[in-house]
Amino acid sequence: GLGRLADIKDIIGSICQVLGRSGDLAGKHIVVTAGGTQEPIDPVRYLSNRSSGKMGYALAEAARDRGAKVTLVTAPTSLPEPVGVDVIQVGTAQEMRQAVENVTLRSDALIMAAAVADYRPLKAAKDKIKKGKTGLTLELECTPDILGTVKGNFIKVGFAAESSNLVENAREKLKQKGLALIVANDITAGDSGFGTDTNRVTIIDREGKIESLPLMSKRKVADRLLDKVVGLSEETIVYCSLREEPRIGFSKGQEPLFSKRKGTLILETAIGNITVSYNPKYDEFGPRGVSKWLKWLKKNHPELKAGDKVRLQ
Ligand code: C5P
């Protein structure tokens, strides 16, 4: 009731969040998914998997503690909701897809740690299926591939739980799903993967670089992965929209990405690529410089419409 001391875990979580406000993910919106989806067979039974959600929850907390606004889209788990994180509870793969599509509209990164069921019953029975004398055959269909089909201008990170050919299989998934990074874990090891507090993972990037991390807590794995996400967001992709008159702006939280950029920038626009050289007059491509520069762009390229995306590289 009122006046009762908050849970210690929540107090620590809130402190970490406050201390991390100016961390390296400040101003970023990170979407994390967690848990194993549940695909109903009838009103009381479902198909699911052994995911505990621990990796995803650790990621959500780590991103929060580095200053990010975090949305955690979670299938059912037995874990408490982390404080300072927007939590969206979902059940099925279809619900997870809907939630992910909604919340990634304005996000900087999507990290899919959820174990999404690959199959679901073609039809969930309306009433509880009665026990019969013979066996029961369920017809299954594929669930939507959320990570492989979600669209948007954010960094996509996937997980690959593998029991053989770890690196090759993970690499294939990275390519297939158009990911920036994939985290492969060997689920045959007892101290790693499903349900444990520790994980031993290999992180693979788009260039094929492989980093095999030793066994460590899921929280440490989360931070090592976020280090890479930070690196990626610094080196690439900022999206700006030419808004309705009279202002030209860019999404909140993206400003820090503009600083300390020199040399030539390439604008990938709705009308093709436009190359712009660094202008010493603006000193740096800080928010003010970029804003002036987008005005220049609009004046010189009137064919760009309000709402068109402009990408700085
Ligand atoms: O293809 P596979 O299921 O091994 O890929 C794993 C990655 O893809 C994970 O990041 C998982 O969250 C995501 N995934 C998905 N939708 C599915 C299946 C997996 O987003 N239907």
Coordinates of C-alpha atoms and ligand atoms in Angstrom, one line a residue:
G1 CA 0.0 0.0 0.0
L2 CA 0.9 3.7 0.1
G3 CA 4.1 4.4 2.1
R4 CA 5.5 0.9 1.7
L5 CA 9.1 0.7 0.7
A6 CA 9.4 -0.1 -3.0
D7 CA 11.0 -3.4 -4.1
I8 CA 14.8 -3.3 -3.7
K9 CA 15.2 -4.4 -7.3
D10 CA 13.0 -1.4 -8.4
I11 CA 14.9 1.0 -6.3
I12 CA 18.2 -0.1 -7.7
G13 CA 16.7 -0.1 -11.2
S14 CA 15.6 3.5 -10.8
I15 CA 19.0 4.6 -9.5
C16 CA 20.8 2.9 -12.4
Q17 CA 18.4 4.7 -14.8
V18 CA 19.0 8.1 -13.3
L19 CA 22.8 7.6 -13.2
G20 CA 22.7 6.5 -16.8
R21 CA 20.8 9.4 -18.2
S22 CA 23.7 10.8 -20.1
G23 CA 25.0 7.4 -21.2
D24 CA 26.0 6.6 -24.7
L25 CA 22.4 5.6 -25.7
A26 CA 20.9 8.9 -24.4
G27 CA 18.2 10.1 -26.8
K28 CA 17.9 6.8 -28.5
H29 CA 14.8 4.6 -28.6
I30 CA 15.7 0.9 -28.4
V31 CA 13.0 -1.8 -28.8
V32 CA 13.8 -5.2 -27.3
T33 CA 11.8 -8.4 -27.6
A34 CA 11.9 -11.2 -25.1
G35 CA 10.4 -14.5 -24.1
G36 CA 8.9 -17.4 -26.0
T37 CA 5.6 -16.7 -27.8
Q38 CA 2.6 -18.9 -27.0
E39 CA 0.5 -20.2 -29.9
P40 CA -2.9 -21.4 -28.7
I41 CA -4.1 -24.9 -29.5
D42 CA -7.4 -24.5 -27.6
P43 CA -8.4 -22.2 -24.7
V44 CA -6.1 -23.9 -22.2
R45 CA -3.2 -25.3 -24.2
Y46 CA -0.5 -23.7 -26.3
L47 CA 2.7 -24.4 -28.2
S48 CA 5.7 -22.6 -26.9
N49 CA 9.4 -23.1 -26.1
R50 CA 11.9 -23.0 -23.2
S51 CA 12.9 -19.3 -23.5
S52 CA 13.0 -17.7 -20.0
G53 CA 13.2 -14.1 -21.3
K54 CA 16.3 -13.4 -19.3
M55 CA 18.5 -12.3 -22.2
G56 CA 15.9 -9.8 -23.5
Y57 CA 15.2 -8.4 -20.0
A58 CA 18.9 -8.0 -19.4
L59 CA 19.2 -6.1 -22.7
A60 CA 16.3 -3.9 -21.8
E61 CA 17.8 -3.0 -18.4
A62 CA 21.3 -2.5 -19.9
A63 CA 19.9 -0.1 -22.6
R64 CA 17.9 1.8 -19.9
D65 CA 21.0 2.2 -17.8
R66 CA 22.9 3.7 -20.7
G67 CA 20.2 6.4 -21.2
A68 CA 18.0 4.9 -23.8
K69 CA 14.2 5.0 -23.9
V70 CA 13.4 1.4 -24.0
T71 CA 10.3 -0.5 -25.1
L72 CA 10.3 -4.2 -24.1
V73 CA 7.8 -6.3 -26.1
T74 CA 7.6 -9.5 -24.1
A75 CA 5.9 -12.8 -24.4
P76 CA 4.9 -14.3 -21.1
T77 CA 7.8 -14.9 -18.7
S78 CA 8.1 -15.3 -14.9
L79 CA 10.4 -12.3 -14.7
P80 CA 9.3 -9.0 -13.0
E81 CA 8.8 -6.0 -15.3
P82 CA 11.9 -3.8 -15.3
V83 CA 11.4 -0.3 -13.9
G84 CA 11.9 2.6 -16.2
V85 CA 11.0 0.6 -19.3
D86 CA 7.8 0.6 -21.3
V87 CA 6.6 -2.9 -21.3
I88 CA 4.2 -4.4 -23.8
Q89 CA 2.9 -7.9 -22.9
V90 CA 2.0 -10.1 -25.9
G91 CA 1.1 -13.7 -26.3
T92 CA 1.4 -14.9 -29.8
A93 CA 3.9 -14.3 -32.6
Q94 CA 1.2 -12.3 -34.5
E95 CA 0.7 -10.0 -31.5
M96 CA 4.4 -9.6 -31.1
R97 CA 4.6 -8.6 -34.8
Q98 CA 1.9 -6.1 -34.4
A99 CA 3.5 -4.5 -31.3
V100 CA 6.9 -4.5 -32.9
E101 CA 5.6 -2.8 -36.0
N102 CA 3.9 -0.1 -34.0
V103 CA 6.7 0.7 -31.7
T104 CA 9.6 0.6 -34.2
L105 CA 8.1 3.5 -36.2
R106 CA 10.3 5.9 -34.3
S107 CA 13.0 3.7 -33.0
D108 CA 16.8 3.6 -33.5
A109 CA 17.3 -0.1 -33.0
L110 CA 15.3 -3.4 -32.7
I111 CA 16.9 -6.2 -30.8
M112 CA 14.9 -9.4 -31.2
A113 CA 15.9 -11.7 -28.3
A114 CA 12.5 -13.3 -28.3
A115 CA 12.2 -17.0 -29.2
V116 CA 9.3 -16.6 -31.6
A117 CA 7.5 -19.8 -32.2
D118 CA 8.2 -20.9 -35.8
Y119 CA 4.9 -22.8 -36.1
R120 CA 1.4 -22.3 -34.8
P121 CA -1.7 -24.4 -35.0
L122 CA -3.5 -23.6 -38.2
K123 CA -6.7 -23.2 -36.2
A124 CA -7.0 -22.8 -32.4
A125 CA -10.0 -24.8 -31.2
K126 CA -12.8 -22.7 -29.7
D127 CA -13.5 -25.2 -26.9
K128 CA -11.1 -27.4 -24.9
I129 CA -10.1 -30.4 -27.0
K130 CA -11.5 -33.5 -25.2
K131 CA -9.2 -36.4 -24.5
G132 CA -9.9 -39.1 -27.0
K133 CA -8.9 -42.8 -27.2
T134 CA -6.6 -42.2 -30.2
G135 CA -3.8 -39.8 -30.7
L136 CA -4.3 -36.2 -31.9
T137 CA -2.7 -34.7 -35.0
L138 CA -2.3 -30.9 -35.1
E139 CA -1.9 -29.1 -38.3
L140 CA 0.7 -26.3 -38.1
E141 CA 1.5 -23.3 -40.2
C142 CA 4.5 -21.0 -40.2
T143 CA 4.3 -17.8 -38.0
P144 CA 5.3 -14.5 -39.6
D145 CA 9.0 -13.8 -39.6
I146 CA 8.9 -10.6 -37.6
L147 CA 12.6 -9.6 -37.9
G148 CA 12.8 -10.6 -41.5
T149 CA 9.8 -8.6 -42.6
V150 CA 9.7 -5.5 -40.3
K151 CA 10.4 -2.3 -42.3
G152 CA 12.0 0.8 -41.1
N153 CA 15.2 2.8 -40.7
F154 CA 16.6 1.3 -37.6
I155 CA 19.4 -1.1 -36.7
K156 CA 18.2 -4.6 -36.6
V157 CA 19.8 -7.2 -34.3
G158 CA 18.8 -10.8 -34.2
F159 CA 19.6 -13.9 -32.1
A160 CA 20.3 -17.3 -33.5
A161 CA 19.9 -20.3 -31.1
E162 CA 21.7 -23.0 -32.8
S163 CA 22.6 -26.6 -32.0
S164 CA 25.0 -27.2 -34.9
N165 CA 27.0 -25.2 -37.4
L166 CA 26.7 -22.1 -35.2
V167 CA 28.5 -19.5 -37.3
E168 CA 27.4 -20.6 -40.8
N169 CA 23.7 -20.8 -39.8
A170 CA 23.8 -17.5 -38.0
R171 CA 25.6 -15.8 -40.9
E172 CA 22.9 -17.1 -43.2
K173 CA 20.2 -15.7 -41.0
L174 CA 21.9 -12.3 -40.8
K175 CA 21.9 -12.1 -44.6
Q176 CA 18.4 -13.5 -45.0
K177 CA 16.8 -11.1 -42.5
G178 CA 18.9 -8.1 -43.5
L179 CA 20.5 -7.6 -40.0
A180 CA 23.3 -5.4 -38.8
L181 CA 24.3 -7.9 -36.2
I182 CA 23.4 -11.4 -35.1
V183 CA 24.1 -13.0 -31.8
A184 CA 24.6 -16.8 -32.1
N185 CA 24.4 -19.0 -29.1
D186 CA 25.0 -22.7 -28.8
I187 CA 22.0 -24.1 -27.0
T188 CA 23.6 -27.5 -26.5
A189 CA 25.9 -26.1 -23.7
G190 CA 24.3 -26.5 -20.2
D191 CA 25.6 -23.1 -18.9
S192 CA 24.5 -21.1 -21.9
G193 CA 21.3 -20.3 -23.7
F194 CA 17.8 -21.1 -22.5
G195 CA 16.9 -20.5 -18.9
T196 CA 20.4 -19.9 -17.6
D197 CA 21.8 -16.6 -16.1
T198 CA 24.9 -16.9 -18.2
N199 CA 25.5 -17.0 -21.9
R200 CA 28.3 -17.8 -24.3
V201 CA 27.7 -16.0 -27.6
T202 CA 29.3 -15.2 -30.8
I203 CA 28.5 -11.8 -32.3
I204 CA 28.7 -11.5 -36.1
D205 CA 28.4 -8.3 -38.1
R206 CA 27.5 -7.5 -41.7
E207 CA 31.1 -7.4 -42.8
G208 CA 31.5 -11.0 -41.5
K209 CA 33.6 -10.0 -38.5
I210 CA 33.2 -12.6 -35.7
E211 CA 33.6 -12.0 -32.0
S212 CA 33.3 -15.0 -29.7
L213 CA 32.7 -13.9 -26.1
P214 CA 33.6 -16.2 -23.2
L215 CA 30.9 -17.4 -20.8
M216 CA 29.5 -14.3 -18.9
S217 CA 26.4 -13.1 -17.3
K218 CA 23.5 -12.2 -19.6
R219 CA 23.8 -8.6 -18.4
K220 CA 27.4 -8.5 -19.5
V221 CA 26.6 -10.0 -22.9
A222 CA 23.9 -7.3 -23.1
D223 CA 26.4 -4.6 -22.6
R224 CA 28.9 -6.0 -25.0
L225 CA 26.2 -6.2 -27.6
L226 CA 25.0 -2.6 -26.9
D227 CA 28.7 -1.4 -27.3
K228 CA 28.4 -2.7 -30.9
V229 CA 25.0 -1.1 -31.5
V230 CA 26.4 2.3 -30.3
G231 CA 29.4 1.8 -32.6
L232 CA 27.0 1.2 -35.5
S233 CA 24.7 4.1 -34.8
E234 CA 27.7 6.4 -34.7
E235 CA 29.1 5.4 -38.0
T236 CA 25.9 5.3 -40.0
I237 CA 22.5 6.3 -40.9
V238 CA 20.7 9.3 -39.7
Y239 CA 17.2 9.9 -41.1
C240 CA 15.7 13.3 -41.4
S241 CA 12.3 14.3 -42.7
L242 CA 11.6 17.5 -44.5
R243 CA 8.6 18.5 -42.5
E244 CA 5.8 20.8 -43.5
E245 CA 6.8 24.4 -43.8
P246 CA 8.2 26.4 -42.3
R247 CA 10.5 24.2 -40.2
I248 CA 12.9 21.6 -41.3
G249 CA 13.9 19.3 -38.6
F250 CA 15.0 15.9 -37.6
S251 CA 13.7 13.4 -35.1
K252 CA 14.4 14.1 -31.5
G253 CA 17.3 12.2 -30.2
Q254 CA 19.2 12.0 -33.4
E255 CA 21.1 15.3 -33.0
P256 CA 24.2 13.8 -31.2
L257 CA 24.8 11.7 -34.3
F258 CA 25.5 14.8 -36.3
S259 CA 28.4 16.1 -34.3
K260 CA 32.0 15.6 -35.1
R261 CA 31.4 14.7 -38.7
K262 CA 33.8 15.9 -41.3
G263 CA 34.4 15.3 -45.0
T264 CA 31.7 14.4 -47.4
L265 CA 28.2 13.3 -46.6
I266 CA 26.0 11.4 -48.9
L267 CA 22.3 12.2 -48.8
E268 CA 20.2 9.3 -49.9
T269 CA 17.0 11.0 -50.8
A270 CA 13.7 10.1 -52.5
I271 CA 15.2 11.6 -55.7
G272 CA 18.5 9.8 -55.6
N273 CA 21.8 10.4 -53.9
I274 CA 23.1 13.9 -53.4
T275 CA 26.7 14.4 -52.2
V276 CA 27.4 17.4 -50.0
S277 CA 30.8 18.5 -48.8
Y278 CA 31.7 19.6 -45.4
N279 CA 31.4 23.3 -45.1
P280 CA 34.0 24.9 -42.8
K281 CA 31.6 27.8 -42.3
Y282 CA 29.4 25.6 -40.1
D283 CA 32.5 24.4 -38.3
E284 CA 30.9 21.0 -37.8
F285 CA 27.9 19.1 -38.8
G286 CA 26.2 20.0 -35.6
P287 CA 22.4 20.4 -35.4
R288 CA 22.6 24.0 -36.5
G289 CA 24.8 23.3 -39.4
V290 CA 22.6 20.4 -40.5
S291 CA 19.5 22.4 -40.2
K292 CA 20.9 25.2 -42.4
W293 CA 22.0 22.6 -44.8
L294 CA 18.7 20.9 -45.0
K295 CA 17.2 24.3 -45.9
W296 CA 19.7 24.6 -48.7
L297 CA 18.7 21.2 -49.8
K298 CA 15.0 22.1 -49.9
K299 CA 15.7 25.3 -51.8
N300 CA 17.9 23.6 -54.4
H301 CA 15.9 20.5 -54.8
P302 CA 12.2 21.6 -54.7
E303 CA 11.3 18.2 -56.1
L304 CA 11.7 16.8 -52.5
K305 CA 8.4 16.8 -50.8
A306 CA 7.6 17.3 -47.1
G307 CA 7.8 13.9 -45.5
D308 CA 10.5 12.5 -47.9
K309 CA 13.2 10.8 -46.0
V310 CA 16.8 12.1 -46.2
R311 CA 19.6 9.9 -45.2
L312 CA 23.0 11.1 -44.1
Q313 CA 25.9 8.8 -44.4
Ligands
C5P1 O1 15.1 -18.1 -38.1 P1 15.3 -18.1 -36.6 O2 14.0 -18.3 -35.9 O3 16.4 -19.0 -36.0 O4 15.8 -16.6 -36.3 C1 16.0 -16.1 -35.0 C2 15.8 -14.6 -35.0 O5 14.7 -14.2 -35.7 C3 15.6 -14.2 -33.5 O6 16.1 -12.9 -33.4 C4 14.0 -14.2 -33.4 O7 13.6 -13.3 -32.5 C5 13.6 -13.8 -34.8 N1 12.4 -14.4 -35.3 C6 11.3 -13.6 -35.7 N2 10.1 -14.1 -36.2 C7 10.0 -15.5 -36.3 C8 11.1 -16.3 -35.9 C9 12.2 -15.7 -35.4 O8 11.4 -12.3 -35.6 N3 8.9 -16.0 -36.7

